[in-house]
């Protein structure tokens, strides 16, 4: 239950911050949730990773859908993805997920440091 709440709150915070800040706002959201909700070990990376990867893939799909994925196909050709838009969405989600996951681990470490845990 704690994991699901963390995913939902991370997505909501990242979406709201993304309206006003650049792409790195997902790191702020991951850090905030890492400090508020203490997760253990690998979940402190994978929960924000999953939340932001899902957010970025869905957001990229909704942004590409109105123009029939025209620009997405051109970018997928420009990158070494052989025009595969699915791979472009996957790479987009992985990049955002890694940024948020690292920030989530950092937030969790700061939470443990402040609380005095080792």
Short mmCIF file of C-alpha atoms in Angstrom, two decimals:
data_model
loop_
_atom_site.label_atom_id
_atom_site.label_comp_id
_atom_site.label_asym_id
_atom_site.label_seq_id
_atom_site.Cartn_x
_atom_site.Cartn_y
_atom_site.Cartn_z
CA UNK A 1 0.00 0.00 0.00
CA UNK A 2 2.87 2.37 0.80
CA UNK A 3 4.33 1.68 -2.64
CA UNK A 4 1.09 2.47 -4.47
CA UNK A 5 0.64 5.71 -2.53
CA UNK A 6 4.24 6.66 -3.29
CA UNK A 7 3.75 6.00 -7.02
CA UNK A 8 0.55 8.04 -7.18
CA UNK A 9 1.95 10.96 -5.19
CA UNK A 10 5.18 10.97 -7.21
CA UNK A 11 3.22 11.13 -10.46
CA UNK A 12 0.96 13.90 -9.15
CA UNK A 13 3.85 16.00 -7.81
CA UNK A 14 5.90 15.49 -10.97
CA UNK A 15 2.96 16.41 -13.18
CA UNK A 16 2.24 19.59 -11.24
CA UNK A 17 5.90 20.60 -11.09
CA UNK A 18 6.27 19.80 -14.78
CA UNK A 19 3.77 22.52 -15.60
CA UNK A 20 6.14 25.15 -14.21
CA UNK A 21 9.64 23.68 -14.24
CA UNK A 22 11.84 21.97 -16.89
CA UNK A 23 12.36 18.24 -17.28
CA UNK A 24 14.39 17.94 -14.07
CA UNK A 25 11.27 18.58 -12.00
CA UNK A 26 10.84 14.79 -11.90
CA UNK A 27 13.99 14.67 -9.80
CA UNK A 28 12.47 17.12 -7.34
CA UNK A 29 9.35 14.93 -7.13
CA UNK A 30 11.44 11.79 -6.59
CA UNK A 31 13.50 13.52 -3.92
CA UNK A 32 10.43 14.84 -2.10
CA UNK A 33 8.76 11.44 -2.03
CA UNK A 34 12.02 9.77 -1.05
CA UNK A 35 12.28 12.00 2.00
CA UNK A 36 8.62 11.81 2.99
CA UNK A 37 7.92 8.12 2.41
CA UNK A 38 10.77 5.94 3.53
CA UNK A 39 11.21 2.90 1.33
CA UNK A 40 13.67 0.10 1.83
CA UNK A 41 16.69 -0.75 -0.28
CA UNK A 42 15.98 -1.22 -3.97
CA UNK A 43 12.41 0.06 -3.80
CA UNK A 44 13.73 3.53 -3.04
CA UNK A 45 15.04 3.50 -6.64
CA UNK A 46 12.46 1.40 -8.47
CA UNK A 47 9.28 3.05 -7.14
CA UNK A 48 10.15 6.58 -8.41
CA UNK A 49 11.65 4.99 -11.54
CA UNK A 50 8.39 3.21 -12.31
CA UNK A 51 6.23 6.24 -11.49
CA UNK A 52 8.12 8.69 -13.69
CA UNK A 53 8.74 6.21 -16.50
CA UNK A 54 5.01 5.57 -16.63
CA UNK A 55 4.26 9.29 -16.50
CA UNK A 56 6.70 10.15 -19.28
CA UNK A 57 5.61 7.31 -21.58
CA UNK A 58 1.93 8.17 -21.19
CA UNK A 59 2.65 11.90 -21.57
CA UNK A 60 4.76 11.31 -24.69
CA UNK A 61 2.05 9.14 -26.20
CA UNK A 62 -0.65 11.75 -25.53
CA UNK A 63 1.54 14.49 -27.02
CA UNK A 64 2.32 12.45 -30.15
CA UNK A 65 -1.17 11.14 -30.80
CA UNK A 66 -2.86 14.30 -32.20
CA UNK A 67 -0.45 14.59 -35.16
CA UNK A 68 -0.51 10.85 -35.91
CA UNK A 69 3.02 10.34 -34.48
CA UNK A 70 4.62 12.26 -37.36
CA UNK A 71 7.30 14.03 -35.35
CA UNK A 72 7.83 10.94 -33.20
CA UNK A 73 8.60 8.85 -36.28
CA UNK A 74 11.05 11.46 -37.55
CA UNK A 75 12.87 11.61 -34.22
CA UNK A 76 12.97 7.81 -34.07
CA UNK A 77 14.64 7.83 -37.50
CA UNK A 78 17.09 10.52 -36.39
CA UNK A 79 18.11 8.45 -33.37
CA UNK A 80 19.41 4.92 -33.99
CA UNK A 81 15.97 3.38 -33.40
CA UNK A 82 15.15 2.58 -37.04
CA UNK A 83 11.92 4.59 -36.92
CA UNK A 84 10.39 2.54 -34.12
CA UNK A 85 8.18 4.89 -32.08
CA UNK A 86 7.62 2.29 -29.37
CA UNK A 87 11.36 2.20 -28.69
CA UNK A 88 11.44 5.99 -28.57
CA UNK A 89 8.71 5.99 -25.92
CA UNK A 90 10.60 3.30 -24.01
CA UNK A 91 13.87 5.27 -24.10
CA UNK A 92 12.00 8.39 -22.99
CA UNK A 93 10.54 6.55 -20.00
CA UNK A 94 13.88 5.01 -19.05
CA UNK A 95 15.69 8.36 -19.10
CA UNK A 96 13.08 10.01 -16.89
CA UNK A 97 12.87 6.97 -14.66
CA UNK A 98 16.60 6.86 -14.03
CA UNK A 99 16.64 10.55 -13.11
CA UNK A 100 13.75 10.12 -10.67
CA UNK A 101 15.13 6.87 -9.26
CA UNK A 102 18.49 8.41 -8.43
CA UNK A 103 16.73 11.38 -6.82
CA UNK A 104 14.52 9.00 -4.84
CA UNK A 105 17.55 7.15 -3.48
CA UNK A 106 19.15 10.48 -2.57
CA UNK A 107 15.95 11.58 -0.80
CA UNK A 108 15.80 8.30 1.09
CA UNK A 109 19.44 8.66 2.14
CA UNK A 110 18.81 12.22 3.35
CA UNK A 111 15.79 10.98 5.32
CA UNK A 112 17.91 8.31 7.00
CA UNK A 113 20.67 10.82 7.70
CA UNK A 114 18.28 13.25 9.35
CA UNK A 115 16.56 10.49 11.33
CA UNK A 116 19.94 9.19 12.50
CA UNK A 117 19.59 5.71 11.01
CA UNK A 118 22.49 3.84 9.46
#
